[in-house]
mmCIF file of C-alpha atoms in Angstrom:
data_model
loop_
_atom_site.group_PDB
_atom_site.id
_atom_site.type_symbol
_atom_site.label_atom_id
_atom_site.label_comp_id
_atom_site.label_asym_id
_atom_site.label_seq_id
_atom_site.Cartn_x
_atom_site.Cartn_y
_atom_site.Cartn_z
ATOM 1 C CA SER A 1032 22.853 -0.693 -16.574
ATOM 2 C CA LEU A 1033 21.560 -1.123 -13.020
ATOM 3 C CA PHE A 1034 20.220 1.388 -10.515
ATOM 4 C CA ILE A 1035 19.666 0.780 -6.829
ATOM 5 C CA LEU A 1036 17.417 3.178 -4.933
ATOM 6 C CA ASN A 1037 17.293 3.081 -1.158
ATOM 7 C CA VAL A 1038 14.157 4.272 0.552
ATOM 8 C CA VAL A 1039 14.263 4.644 4.312
ATOM 9 C CA MET A 1040 11.706 6.072 6.704
ATOM 10 C CA THR A 1041 9.318 4.780 9.319
ATOM 11 C CA ASN A 1042 5.830 6.258 9.011
ATOM 12 C CA GLY A 1043 7.223 8.660 6.453
ATOM 13 C CA GLY A 1044 5.613 7.230 3.355
ATOM 14 C CA LYS A 1045 8.538 5.136 2.131
ATOM 15 C CA SER A 1046 6.327 2.272 0.988
ATOM 16 C CA THR A 1047 4.028 4.648 -0.892
ATOM 17 C CA LEU A 1048 6.967 6.373 -2.551
ATOM 18 C CA SER A 1049 8.657 3.073 -3.394
ATOM 19 C CA CYS A 1050 5.519 1.594 -4.958
ATOM 20 C CA SER A 1051 4.827 4.804 -6.886
ATOM 21 C CA LEU A 1052 8.352 4.801 -8.279
ATOM 22 C CA GLN A 1053 8.133 1.129 -9.229
ATOM 23 C CA GLN A 1054 4.885 1.759 -11.084
ATOM 24 C CA ARG A 1055 6.477 4.541 -13.109
ATOM 25 C CA ILE A 1056 9.948 3.110 -13.722
ATOM 26 C CA PRO A 1057 10.207 0.257 -16.253
ATOM 27 C CA SER A 1058 12.021 -2.953 -15.244
ATOM 28 C CA SER A 1059 12.155 -2.011 -11.571
ATOM 29 C CA CYS A 1060 11.513 -3.934 -8.356
ATOM 30 C CA ILE A 1061 11.579 -3.424 -4.585
ATOM 31 C CA ILE A 1062 13.541 -5.017 -1.752
ATOM 32 C CA ALA A 1063 12.175 -3.958 1.665
ATOM 33 C CA GLN A 1064 14.499 -3.912 4.668
ATOM 34 C CA ASP A 1065 11.704 -4.564 7.162
ATOM 35 C CA THR A 1066 11.158 -8.033 5.675
ATOM 36 C CA PHE A 1067 14.545 -9.056 7.099
ATOM 37 C CA PHE A 1068 13.810 -8.721 10.824
ATOM 38 C CA LYS A 1069 15.104 -11.524 13.038
ATOM 39 C CA VAL A 1070 11.618 -11.970 14.458
ATOM 40 C CA ALA A 1071 12.583 -14.602 17.015
ATOM 41 C CA CYS A 1072 15.458 -12.632 18.547
ATOM 42 C CA ILE A 1073 14.702 -8.898 18.653
ATOM 43 C CA PRO A 1074 16.890 -7.280 21.371
ATOM 44 C CA VAL A 1075 15.146 -5.751 24.419
ATOM 45 C CA ASP A 1076 16.440 -2.700 26.322
ATOM 46 C CA SER A 1077 16.422 -2.049 30.084
ATOM 47 C CA ASN A 1078 12.930 -0.500 29.853
ATOM 48 C CA GLY A 1079 11.504 -3.607 28.199
ATOM 49 C CA PHE A 1080 11.191 -1.979 24.770
ATOM 50 C CA LYS A 1081 12.000 -4.202 21.821
ATOM 51 C CA GLN A 1082 14.906 -2.744 19.846
ATOM 52 C CA TYR A 1083 13.603 -2.897 16.278
ATOM 53 C CA ASP A 1084 15.502 0.245 15.262
ATOM 54 C CA MET A 1085 18.984 -1.230 15.257
ATOM 55 C CA LEU A 1086 20.997 -3.321 12.818
ATOM 56 C CA ASP A 1087 21.242 -6.249 15.251
ATOM 57 C CA ALA A 1088 17.504 -6.772 14.790
ATOM 58 C CA LEU A 1089 17.977 -7.301 11.050
ATOM 59 C CA ASP A 1090 19.482 -10.079 8.946
ATOM 60 C CA MET A 1091 21.547 -7.735 6.795
ATOM 61 C CA ASP A 1092 23.597 -10.589 5.326
ATOM 62 C CA GLN A 1093 20.431 -12.057 3.843
ATOM 63 C CA MET A 1094 19.338 -8.653 2.597
ATOM 64 C CA MET A 1095 22.683 -8.102 0.879
ATOM 65 C CA SER A 1096 22.379 -11.560 -0.677
ATOM 66 C CA GLU A 1097 19.110 -10.440 -2.271
ATOM 67 C CA VAL A 1098 20.670 -7.224 -3.526
ATOM 68 C CA ASN A 1099 23.648 -9.100 -4.938
ATOM 69 C CA LEU A 1100 21.370 -11.672 -6.562
ATOM 70 C CA TRP A 1101 19.524 -8.889 -8.375
ATOM 71 C CA GLN A 1102 22.817 -7.262 -9.290
ATOM 72 C CA ARG A 1103 24.147 -10.441 -10.885
ATOM 73 C CA ASP A 1104 21.079 -11.164 -12.997
ATOM 74 C CA PRO A 1105 18.235 -8.636 -12.760
ATOM 75 C CA GLU A 1106 16.189 -10.214 -15.551
ATOM 76 C CA SER A 1107 16.044 -13.582 -13.762
ATOM 77 C CA PHE A 1108 15.405 -11.807 -10.459
ATOM 78 C CA LEU A 1109 12.361 -10.074 -11.945
ATOM 79 C CA ALA A 1110 11.099 -13.227 -13.641
ATOM 80 C CA GLU A 1111 11.302 -15.309 -10.450
ATOM 81 C CA ARG A 1112 9.102 -12.741 -8.698
ATOM 82 C CA GLY A 1113 6.511 -12.545 -11.439
ATOM 83 C CA LEU A 1114 7.668 -9.137 -12.614
ATOM 84 C CA THR A 1115 8.238 -8.212 -16.241
ATOM 85 C CA THR A 1116 10.980 -6.397 -18.061
ATOM 86 C CA THR A 1117 10.296 -3.866 -20.798
ATOM 87 C CA HIS A 1118 13.663 -4.326 -22.451
ATOM 88 C CA THR A 1119 12.913 -7.111 -24.915
ATOM 89 C CA ALA A 1120 13.461 -4.878 -27.953
ATOM 90 C CA LEU A 1121 16.619 -3.201 -26.638
ATOM 91 C CA SER A 1122 20.240 -4.185 -27.065
ATOM 92 C CA ALA A 1123 22.259 -5.181 -23.998
ATOM 93 C CA GLU A 1124 23.947 -1.791 -23.641
ATOM 94 C CA GLU A 1125 20.587 -0.008 -23.727
ATOM 95 C CA LYS A 1126 19.038 -1.978 -20.866
ATOM 96 C CA VAL A 1127 18.605 -0.206 -17.537
ATOM 97 C CA PHE A 1128 17.249 -2.024 -14.472
ATOM 98 C CA VAL A 1129 16.206 -0.279 -11.265
ATOM 99 C CA LEU A 1130 16.190 -1.778 -7.774
ATOM 100 C CA ILE A 1131 14.334 0.150 -5.072
ATOM 101 C CA VAL A 1132 15.656 -0.710 -1.614
ATOM 102 C CA GLU A 1133 13.163 0.347 1.036
ATOM 103 C CA GLY A 1134 14.251 0.557 4.645
ATOM 104 C CA PHE A 1135 15.087 2.631 7.710
ATOM 105 C CA LEU A 1136 18.776 1.916 8.397
ATOM 106 C CA ILE A 1137 20.094 1.770 4.844
ATOM 107 C CA PHE A 1138 22.721 4.468 5.325
ATOM 108 C CA ASN A 1139 23.872 2.957 8.603
ATOM 109 C CA TYR A 1140 24.964 -0.285 6.962
ATOM 110 C CA ARG A 1141 28.260 0.411 5.257
ATOM 111 C CA PRO A 1142 28.321 -2.490 2.723
ATOM 112 C CA LEU A 1143 25.058 -1.260 1.203
ATOM 113 C CA ASN A 1144 25.697 2.421 1.777
ATOM 114 C CA GLU A 1145 29.004 2.232 -0.071
ATOM 115 C CA LYS A 1146 27.146 1.384 -3.261
ATOM 116 C CA MET A 1147 25.499 4.808 -3.253
ATOM 117 C CA ASP A 1148 26.806 8.140 -4.505
ATOM 118 C CA LEU A 1149 23.816 10.512 -4.514
ATOM 119 C CA ARG A 1150 21.866 10.675 -1.258
ATOM 120 C CA TYR A 1151 18.606 12.301 -0.198
ATOM 121 C CA PHE A 1152 17.268 12.561 3.325
ATOM 122 C CA MET A 1153 13.669 13.595 3.939
ATOM 123 C CA GLU A 1154 13.203 15.562 7.151
ATOM 124 C CA ILE A 1155 9.983 15.451 9.190
ATOM 125 C CA PRO A 1156 9.533 17.299 12.507
ATOM 126 C CA TYR A 1157 8.985 15.489 15.803
ATOM 127 C CA ASP A 1158 5.308 16.386 16.196
ATOM 128 C CA VAL A 1159 4.367 15.212 12.695
ATOM 129 C CA CYS A 1160 6.412 12.083 13.174
ATOM 130 C CA LYS A 1161 4.700 11.235 16.453
ATOM 131 C CA THR A 1162 1.226 11.932 15.095
ATOM 132 C CA ARG A 1163 1.729 9.635 12.119
ATOM 133 C CA ARG A 1164 3.166 6.923 14.340
ATOM 134 C CA CYS A 1165 0.159 7.093 16.655
ATOM 135 C CA LEU A 1166 -2.213 6.728 13.722
ATOM 136 C CA ARG A 1167 -0.552 3.522 12.543
ATOM 137 C CA VAL A 1168 -1.693 0.112 13.755
ATOM 138 C CA TYR A 1169 1.133 -2.290 14.605
ATOM 139 C CA MET A 1170 1.076 -5.973 15.504
ATOM 140 C CA PRO A 1171 2.012 -6.200 18.256
ATOM 141 C CA PRO A 1172 0.875 -2.658 19.148
ATOM 142 C CA ASP A 1173 3.335 -0.096 20.512
ATOM 143 C CA PRO A 1174 3.425 -0.171 24.340
ATOM 144 C CA PRO A 1175 2.731 3.104 26.226
ATOM 145 C CA GLY A 1176 5.621 5.545 25.932
ATOM 146 C CA TYR A 1177 7.288 3.615 23.106
ATOM 147 C CA PHE A 1178 7.639 6.568 20.741
ATOM 148 C CA ASP A 1179 9.243 8.971 23.219
ATOM 149 C CA GLY A 1180 11.085 6.255 25.115
ATOM 150 C CA HIS A 1181 12.513 4.359 22.167
ATOM 151 C CA VAL A 1182 11.489 5.308 18.624
ATOM 152 C CA TRP A 1183 12.442 8.976 18.617
ATOM 153 C CA PRO A 1184 15.670 8.588 20.661
ATOM 154 C CA MET A 1185 16.771 5.777 18.335
ATOM 155 C CA TYR A 1186 15.967 7.904 15.307
ATOM 156 C CA LEU A 1187 18.176 10.711 16.642
ATOM 157 C CA LYS A 1188 20.961 8.236 17.468
ATOM 158 C CA ASN A 1189 20.764 6.512 14.075
ATOM 159 C CA ARG A 1190 20.646 9.829 12.224
ATOM 160 C CA GLN A 1191 23.730 11.102 14.054
ATOM 161 C CA GLU A 1192 25.554 7.889 13.181
ATOM 162 C CA MET A 1193 24.395 8.146 9.570
ATOM 163 C CA GLU A 1194 25.641 11.720 9.226
ATOM 164 C CA SER A 1195 29.015 10.813 10.765
ATOM 165 C CA MET A 1196 29.623 8.056 8.209
ATOM 166 C CA THR A 1197 27.803 9.402 5.154
ATOM 167 C CA SER A 1198 28.576 12.526 3.151
ATOM 168 C CA GLY A 1199 26.836 14.221 0.254
ATOM 169 C CA ILE A 1200 23.323 13.916 1.684
ATOM 170 C CA VAL A 1201 20.658 16.147 0.143
ATOM 171 C CA PHE A 1202 17.972 16.987 2.719
ATOM 172 C CA LEU A 1203 14.394 17.120 1.478
ATOM 173 C CA ASP A 1204 11.283 18.629 3.064
ATOM 174 C CA GLY A 1205 9.137 15.677 4.145
ATOM 175 C CA LEU A 1206 6.130 17.950 4.601
ATOM 176 C CA LYS A 1207 5.810 18.430 0.856
ATOM 177 C CA SER A 1208 3.071 16.506 -0.902
ATOM 178 C CA LYS A 1209 3.639 12.937 -2.052
ATOM 179 C CA GLY A 1210 3.259 14.142 -5.621
ATOM 180 C CA GLU A 1211 5.985 16.767 -5.272
ATOM 181 C CA LEU A 1212 8.434 14.344 -3.688
ATOM 182 C CA LEU A 1213 7.693 11.661 -6.264
ATOM 183 C CA ALA A 1214 8.101 14.102 -9.136
ATOM 184 C CA SER A 1215 11.446 15.310 -7.781
ATOM 185 C CA VAL A 1216 12.943 11.845 -7.302
ATOM 186 C CA TYR A 1217 11.449 10.476 -10.505
ATOM 187 C CA GLU A 1218 12.944 13.316 -12.516
ATOM 188 C CA ASP A 1219 16.394 12.608 -11.072
ATOM 189 C CA VAL A 1220 16.103 8.905 -11.853
ATOM 190 C CA THR A 1221 14.915 9.401 -15.418
ATOM 191 C CA GLN A 1222 17.710 11.872 -16.077
ATOM 192 C CA GLU A 1223 20.294 9.351 -14.868
ATOM 193 C CA ILE A 1224 18.703 6.596 -16.944
ATOM 194 C CA GLU A 1225 18.879 8.782 -20.043
ATOM 195 C CA ARG A 1226 22.475 9.702 -19.242
ATOM 196 C CA LEU A 1227 23.442 6.059 -18.815
ATOM 197 C CA MET A 1228 21.762 4.945 -22.009
ATOM 198 C CA GLY A 1229 23.581 7.625 -23.951
ATOM 199 C CA LYS A 1230 26.957 7.933 -22.242
ATOM 200 C CA LEU A 1231 27.793 4.856 -20.164
ATOM 201 C CA PRO A 1232 30.973 3.300 -21.643
ATOM 202 C CA TRP A 1233 30.458 -0.371 -22.497
ATOM 203 C CA GLY A 1234 31.758 -2.615 -19.733
ATOM 204 C CA GLU A 1235 31.895 0.138 -17.111
ATOM 205 C CA GLY A 1236 30.090 -0.101 -13.789
ATOM 206 C CA PHE A 1237 29.624 2.648 -11.216
ATOM 207 C CA CYS A 1238 27.374 3.941 -8.456
ATOM 208 C CA LEU A 1239 24.853 6.705 -8.902
ATOM 209 C CA TYR A 1240 22.048 7.140 -6.430
ATOM 210 C CA ASN A 1241 21.003 6.992 -2.863
ATOM 211 C CA PHE A 1242 17.808 8.553 -1.553
ATOM 212 C CA ASN A 1243 17.320 8.740 2.152
ATOM 213 C CA THR A 1244 14.266 10.129 3.863
ATOM 214 C CA VAL A 1245 14.161 10.896 7.484
ATOM 215 C CA PRO A 1246 12.074 8.473 9.296
ATOM 216 C CA ILE A 1247 8.884 9.375 10.561
ATOM 217 C CA VAL A 1248 10.543 7.994 13.403
ATOM 218 C CA VAL A 1249 13.429 6.842 11.465
ATOM 219 C CA ASP A 1250 14.069 7.816 7.932
ATOM 220 C CA ILE A 1251 13.309 7.150 4.394
ATOM 221 C CA CYS A 1252 16.261 6.626 2.262
ATOM 222 C CA LEU A 1253 16.380 5.909 -1.344
ATOM 223 C CA GLY A 1254 19.540 5.177 -3.199
ATOM 224 C CA ILE A 1255 20.393 4.090 -6.657
ATOM 225 C CA PHE A 1256 23.482 2.706 -8.319
ATOM 226 C CA PRO A 1257 23.978 1.366 -11.815
ATOM 227 C CA ILE A 1258 26.137 -1.422 -13.134
ATOM 228 C CA CYS A 1259 26.681 -2.189 -16.768
ATOM 229 C CA SER A 1260 24.523 -5.025 -18.061
ATOM 230 C CA SER A 1261 27.570 -6.649 -19.597
ATOM 231 C CA ASN A 1262 28.387 -7.952 -16.105
ATOM 232 C CA PHE A 1263 25.599 -10.546 -16.288
#
């Protein structure tokens, strides 16, 4: 069985959460949305701000190709990236692979979003979001006024769009400790893994998870869907 977890959130701790989950979940790996920027052609708005927080700035076709590649053969996907699987002693129907998709516009891209059934969105207030953003070092650095003039307005726009096209979102308190958030998500994932290993009909594939966390300027979303290992 396969799980895909989406983690979305700028400055919200998505990378920390993703890495922590990968360390605790056997046979898991991460695909990060921010590695698919079209670096040479980022759109620029009328104020001269580069528009990183929009789908046009991302090569989503390439990202989906990576997700589909993992979906077709997760064991080979892990091996090619130097990662190991812990399933060597298990039968095919007992194998569960987990893909953590880290990003900030996961729920705004329908082809990926449609793979998710259970969604979480971590909310962080404006002041905390801005403070964390200011403490981060970017290359190139944010120009003056970038947060209030671009980042936060785009977050509000993208969130509104996300909510209009996505239902069943569970909102989480992003001010809780990293340990509390990790424990909550990890418990959900392990419960679904146990359910799949005990109840998933052979040959059946279906979607399970999606975890979205409000950005700390955007959002952190984490989603997960499983597909029976008999498909590969």
